[in-house]
Short mmCIF file of C-alpha atoms in Angstrom, two decimals:
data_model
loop_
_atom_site.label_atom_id
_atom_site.label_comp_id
_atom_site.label_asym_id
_atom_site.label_seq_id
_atom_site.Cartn_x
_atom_site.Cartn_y
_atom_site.Cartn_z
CA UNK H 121 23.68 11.38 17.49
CA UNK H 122 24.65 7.94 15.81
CA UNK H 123 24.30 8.08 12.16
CA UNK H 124 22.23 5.10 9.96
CA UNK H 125 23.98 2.01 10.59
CA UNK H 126 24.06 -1.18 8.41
CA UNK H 127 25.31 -4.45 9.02
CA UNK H 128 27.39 -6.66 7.43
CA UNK H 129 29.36 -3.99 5.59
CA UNK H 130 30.55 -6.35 3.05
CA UNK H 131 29.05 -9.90 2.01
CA UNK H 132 29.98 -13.20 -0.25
CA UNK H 133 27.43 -14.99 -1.17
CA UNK H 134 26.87 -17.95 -3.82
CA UNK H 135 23.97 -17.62 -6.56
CA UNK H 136 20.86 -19.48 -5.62
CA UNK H 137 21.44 -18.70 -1.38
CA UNK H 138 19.34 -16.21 0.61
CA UNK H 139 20.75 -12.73 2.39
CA UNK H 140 19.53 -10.46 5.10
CA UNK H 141 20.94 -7.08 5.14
CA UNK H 142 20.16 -4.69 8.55
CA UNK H 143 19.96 -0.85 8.82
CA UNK H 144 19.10 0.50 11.79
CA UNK H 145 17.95 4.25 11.51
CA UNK H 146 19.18 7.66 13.02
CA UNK H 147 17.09 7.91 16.41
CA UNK H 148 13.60 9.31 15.90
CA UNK H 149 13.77 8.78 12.52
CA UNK H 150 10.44 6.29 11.71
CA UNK H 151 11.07 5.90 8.21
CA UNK H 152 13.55 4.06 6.15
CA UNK H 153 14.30 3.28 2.38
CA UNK H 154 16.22 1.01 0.79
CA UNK H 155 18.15 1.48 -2.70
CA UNK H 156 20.45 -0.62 -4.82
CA UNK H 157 23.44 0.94 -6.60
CA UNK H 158 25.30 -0.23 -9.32
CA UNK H 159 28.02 1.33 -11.71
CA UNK H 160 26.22 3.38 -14.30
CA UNK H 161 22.22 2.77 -12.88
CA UNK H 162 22.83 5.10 -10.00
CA UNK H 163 20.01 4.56 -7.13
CA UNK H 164 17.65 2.18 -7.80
CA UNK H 165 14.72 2.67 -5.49
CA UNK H 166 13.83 -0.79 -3.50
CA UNK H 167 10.90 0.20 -0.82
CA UNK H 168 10.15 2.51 1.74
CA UNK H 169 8.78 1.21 5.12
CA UNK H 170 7.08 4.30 7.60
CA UNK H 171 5.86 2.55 11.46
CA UNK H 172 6.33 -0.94 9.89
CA UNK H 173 4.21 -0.35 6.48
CA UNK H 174 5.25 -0.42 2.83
CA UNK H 175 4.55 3.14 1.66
CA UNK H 176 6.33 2.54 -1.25
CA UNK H 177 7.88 -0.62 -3.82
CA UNK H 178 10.10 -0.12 -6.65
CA UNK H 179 10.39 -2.37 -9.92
CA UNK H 180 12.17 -5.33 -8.18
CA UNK H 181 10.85 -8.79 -8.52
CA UNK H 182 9.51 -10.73 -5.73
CA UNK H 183 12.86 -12.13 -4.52
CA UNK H 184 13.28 -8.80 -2.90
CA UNK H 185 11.62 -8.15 0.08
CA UNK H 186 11.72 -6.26 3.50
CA UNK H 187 10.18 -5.83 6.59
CA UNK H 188 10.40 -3.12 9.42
CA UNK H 189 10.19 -3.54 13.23
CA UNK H 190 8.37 -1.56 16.05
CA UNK H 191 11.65 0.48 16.88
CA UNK H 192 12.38 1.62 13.21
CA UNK H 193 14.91 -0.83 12.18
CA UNK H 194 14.88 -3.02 9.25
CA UNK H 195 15.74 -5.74 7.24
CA UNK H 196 15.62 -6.51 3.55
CA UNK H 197 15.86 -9.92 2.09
CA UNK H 198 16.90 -11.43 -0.89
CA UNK H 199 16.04 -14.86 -1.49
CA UNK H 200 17.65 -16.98 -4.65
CA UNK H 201 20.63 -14.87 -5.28
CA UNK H 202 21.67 -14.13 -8.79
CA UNK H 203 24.76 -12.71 -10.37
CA UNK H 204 23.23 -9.86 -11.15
CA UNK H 205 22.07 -9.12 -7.37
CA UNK H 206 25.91 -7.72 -6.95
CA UNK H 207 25.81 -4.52 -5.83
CA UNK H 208 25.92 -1.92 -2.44
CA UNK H 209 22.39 -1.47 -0.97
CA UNK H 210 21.89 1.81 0.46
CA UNK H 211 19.69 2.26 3.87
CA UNK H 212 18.36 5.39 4.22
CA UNK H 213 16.56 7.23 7.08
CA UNK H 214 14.77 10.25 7.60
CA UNK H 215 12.08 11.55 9.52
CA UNK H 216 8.85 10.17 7.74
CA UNK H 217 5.80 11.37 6.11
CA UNK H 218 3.88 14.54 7.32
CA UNK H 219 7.39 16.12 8.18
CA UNK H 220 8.25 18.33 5.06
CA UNK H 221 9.84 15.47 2.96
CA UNK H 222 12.91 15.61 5.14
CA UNK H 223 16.22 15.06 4.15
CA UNK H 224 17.44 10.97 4.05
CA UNK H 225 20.53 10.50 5.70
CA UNK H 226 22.22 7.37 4.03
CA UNK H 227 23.78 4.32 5.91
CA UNK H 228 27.66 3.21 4.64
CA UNK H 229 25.63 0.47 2.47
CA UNK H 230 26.25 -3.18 2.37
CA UNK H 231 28.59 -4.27 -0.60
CA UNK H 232 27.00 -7.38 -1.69
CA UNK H 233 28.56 -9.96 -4.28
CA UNK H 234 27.40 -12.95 -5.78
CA UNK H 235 29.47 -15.40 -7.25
CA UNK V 1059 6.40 6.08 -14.22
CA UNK V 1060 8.66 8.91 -13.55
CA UNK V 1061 11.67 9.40 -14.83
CA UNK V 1062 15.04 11.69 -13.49
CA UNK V 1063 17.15 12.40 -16.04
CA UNK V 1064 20.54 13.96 -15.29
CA UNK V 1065 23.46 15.57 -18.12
CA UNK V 1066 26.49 14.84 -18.21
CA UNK V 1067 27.35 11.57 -16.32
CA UNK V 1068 30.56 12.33 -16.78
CA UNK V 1069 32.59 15.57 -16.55
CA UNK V 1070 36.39 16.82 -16.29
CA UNK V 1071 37.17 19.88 -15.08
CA UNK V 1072 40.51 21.63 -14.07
CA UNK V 1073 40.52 23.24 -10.46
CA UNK V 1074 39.71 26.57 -10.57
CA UNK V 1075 36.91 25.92 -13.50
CA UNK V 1076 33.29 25.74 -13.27
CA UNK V 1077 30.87 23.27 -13.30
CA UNK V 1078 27.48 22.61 -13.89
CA UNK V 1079 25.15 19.57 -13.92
CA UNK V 1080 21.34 19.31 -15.15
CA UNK V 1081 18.67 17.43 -14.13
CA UNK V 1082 15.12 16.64 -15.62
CA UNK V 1083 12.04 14.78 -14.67
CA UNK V 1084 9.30 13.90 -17.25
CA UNK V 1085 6.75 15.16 -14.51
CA UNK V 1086 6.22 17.69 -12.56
CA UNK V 1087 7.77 17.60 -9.02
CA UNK V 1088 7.19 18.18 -5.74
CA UNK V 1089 10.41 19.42 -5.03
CA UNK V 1090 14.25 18.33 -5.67
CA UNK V 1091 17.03 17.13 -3.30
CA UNK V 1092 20.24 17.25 -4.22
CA UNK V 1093 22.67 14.39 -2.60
CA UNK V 1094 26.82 14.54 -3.14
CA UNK V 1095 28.63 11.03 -2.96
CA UNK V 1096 32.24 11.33 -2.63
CA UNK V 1097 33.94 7.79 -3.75
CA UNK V 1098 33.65 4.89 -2.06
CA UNK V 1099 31.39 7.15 0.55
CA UNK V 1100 27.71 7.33 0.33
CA UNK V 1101 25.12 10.15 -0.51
CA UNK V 1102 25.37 13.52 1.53
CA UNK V 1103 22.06 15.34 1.37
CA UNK V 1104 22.88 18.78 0.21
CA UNK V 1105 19.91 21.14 -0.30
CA UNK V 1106 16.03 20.83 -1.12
CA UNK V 1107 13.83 23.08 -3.28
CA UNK V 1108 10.08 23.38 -3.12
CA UNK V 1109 9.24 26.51 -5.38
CA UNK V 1110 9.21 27.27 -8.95
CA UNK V 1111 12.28 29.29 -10.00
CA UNK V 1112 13.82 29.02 -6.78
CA UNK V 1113 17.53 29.71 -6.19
CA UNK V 1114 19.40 28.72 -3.61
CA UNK V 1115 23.29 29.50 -2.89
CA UNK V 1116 25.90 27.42 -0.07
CA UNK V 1117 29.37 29.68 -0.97
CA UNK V 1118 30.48 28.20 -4.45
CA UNK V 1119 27.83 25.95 -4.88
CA UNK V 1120 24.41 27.26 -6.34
CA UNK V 1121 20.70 25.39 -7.05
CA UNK V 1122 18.18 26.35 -9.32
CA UNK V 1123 14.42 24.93 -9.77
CA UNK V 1124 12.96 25.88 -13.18
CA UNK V 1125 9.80 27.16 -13.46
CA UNK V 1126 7.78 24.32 -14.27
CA UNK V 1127 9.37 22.83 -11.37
CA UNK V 1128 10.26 19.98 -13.79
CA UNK V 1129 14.08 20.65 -14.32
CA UNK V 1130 16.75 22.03 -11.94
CA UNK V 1131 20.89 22.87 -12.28
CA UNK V 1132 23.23 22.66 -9.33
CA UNK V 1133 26.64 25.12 -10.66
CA UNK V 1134 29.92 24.93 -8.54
CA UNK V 1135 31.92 28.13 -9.46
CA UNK V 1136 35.92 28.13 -8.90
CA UNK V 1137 36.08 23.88 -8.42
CA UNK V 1138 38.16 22.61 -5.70
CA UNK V 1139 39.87 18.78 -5.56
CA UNK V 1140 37.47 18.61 -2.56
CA UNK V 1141 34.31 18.89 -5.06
CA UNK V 1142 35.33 15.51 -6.04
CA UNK V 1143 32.31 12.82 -6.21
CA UNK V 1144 28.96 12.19 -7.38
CA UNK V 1145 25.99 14.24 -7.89
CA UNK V 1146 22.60 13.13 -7.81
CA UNK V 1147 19.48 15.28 -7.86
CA UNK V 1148 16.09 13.35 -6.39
CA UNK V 1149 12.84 14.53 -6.91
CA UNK V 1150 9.00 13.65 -5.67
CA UNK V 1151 6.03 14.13 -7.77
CA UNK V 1152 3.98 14.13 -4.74
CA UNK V 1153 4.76 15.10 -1.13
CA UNK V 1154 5.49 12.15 0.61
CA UNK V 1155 6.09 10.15 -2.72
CA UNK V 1156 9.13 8.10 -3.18
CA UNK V 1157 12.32 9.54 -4.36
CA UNK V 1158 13.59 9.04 -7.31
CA UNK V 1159 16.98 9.73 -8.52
CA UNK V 1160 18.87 10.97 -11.12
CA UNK V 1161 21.79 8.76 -12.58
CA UNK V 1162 24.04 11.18 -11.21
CA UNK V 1163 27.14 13.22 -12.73
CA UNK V 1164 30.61 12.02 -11.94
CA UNK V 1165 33.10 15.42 -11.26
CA UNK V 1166 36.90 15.04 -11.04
CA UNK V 1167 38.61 17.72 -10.28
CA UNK V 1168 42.41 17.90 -12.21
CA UNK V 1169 44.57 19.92 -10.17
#
């Protein structure tokens, strides 16, 4: 079974440009979170999309946003890049609400950086 | 909103020691995952616990929930180089709430 897969693996971007990261989620799996990790913050919970709704936002402002399709895979965008935005975003699936709180099973993460 | 606290972020240990990292939440949980991160890798999920004062055991590695199901300890007896990484604990005030993590303790393992 293929694991969580995210796409780019590694990104330069300029401050003040947009990005799209991808993660497309262990099959079956019909729910997927996003996170942000930086040295010393650990995980810092982004959303959580279940059959294409937002079950759940963390405290990121509005430049950060996400979206997921029919067939579980998603995207999260970030529009007006800051220095700050450097980091490796985490994808993570699992098998969705009503199943026990299942396990997530991370992605390899897209290292972003902003310069 | 709820916070995961985790002690130390840091911690040195020769092989063949033991170690042992804490974790609190300023609520009540649901239940605790714990999640190993080996460097430059990303989070493994390790175990989950659901009930107060549950104790759970995989070989060297053992996971406690306290009683108030607001703290829990992971302890790795006899460390290994391979124990090297990251350990976060994640917990859910609510079934089917989000996660939130712990800031995670850094191990190395001297050998």
């Amino acid at each position: 079974k293929a694991g969580v897969t995210q796409t780019p693996r590694y990104l330069i971007k300029t401050r003040g440009q947009q990005v799209t990261l991808s993660c497309s989620p262990i099959s079956g799996h019909r729910s997927v979170s996003w996170y942000q990790q930086t040295p010393g913050q650990g995980l810092q919970f982004l959303f959580e999309y279940f059959s294409e709704t937002q079950r759940n936002k963390g405290n990121f402002p509005g430049r950060f946003s996400g979206r997921q399709f029919s067939n579980s895979r998603s995207e999260m965008n970030v529009s007006t890049l800051e220095l700050g935005d450097s980091a490796l975003y985490l994808c993570a699936s699992s098998f969705g609400p009503g199943t026990g709180d299942s396990p997530l099973h991370f992605g390899n993460g897209t290292r972003l950086t902003v310069t | 909103g709820q916070q995961v606290m985790q002690i130390p972020q840091y911690q040195h240990v020769q092989e063949g020691e033991d170690f042992t990292t804490y974790c609190n939440s300023s609520t009540t949980l649901s239940n605790i995952q714990w999640y190993k991160q080996r460097p430059g890798g990303h989070p493994v999920f390790l175990i989950q616990l659901v009930k107060s004062g549950e104790v759970k055991k995989q070989k060297r590695l053992t996971f406690q929930f306290g009683e108030a199901k607001k703290n829990s300890s992971l302890h790795i007896t006899a460390t290994r180089t391979t124990d090297v990484g990251t350990y976060f604990c994640a917990g859910r005030e609510t079934s089917g709430s989000r996660l939130t993590f712990g800031e995670g303790t850094q191990l190395t393992v001297n050998p």
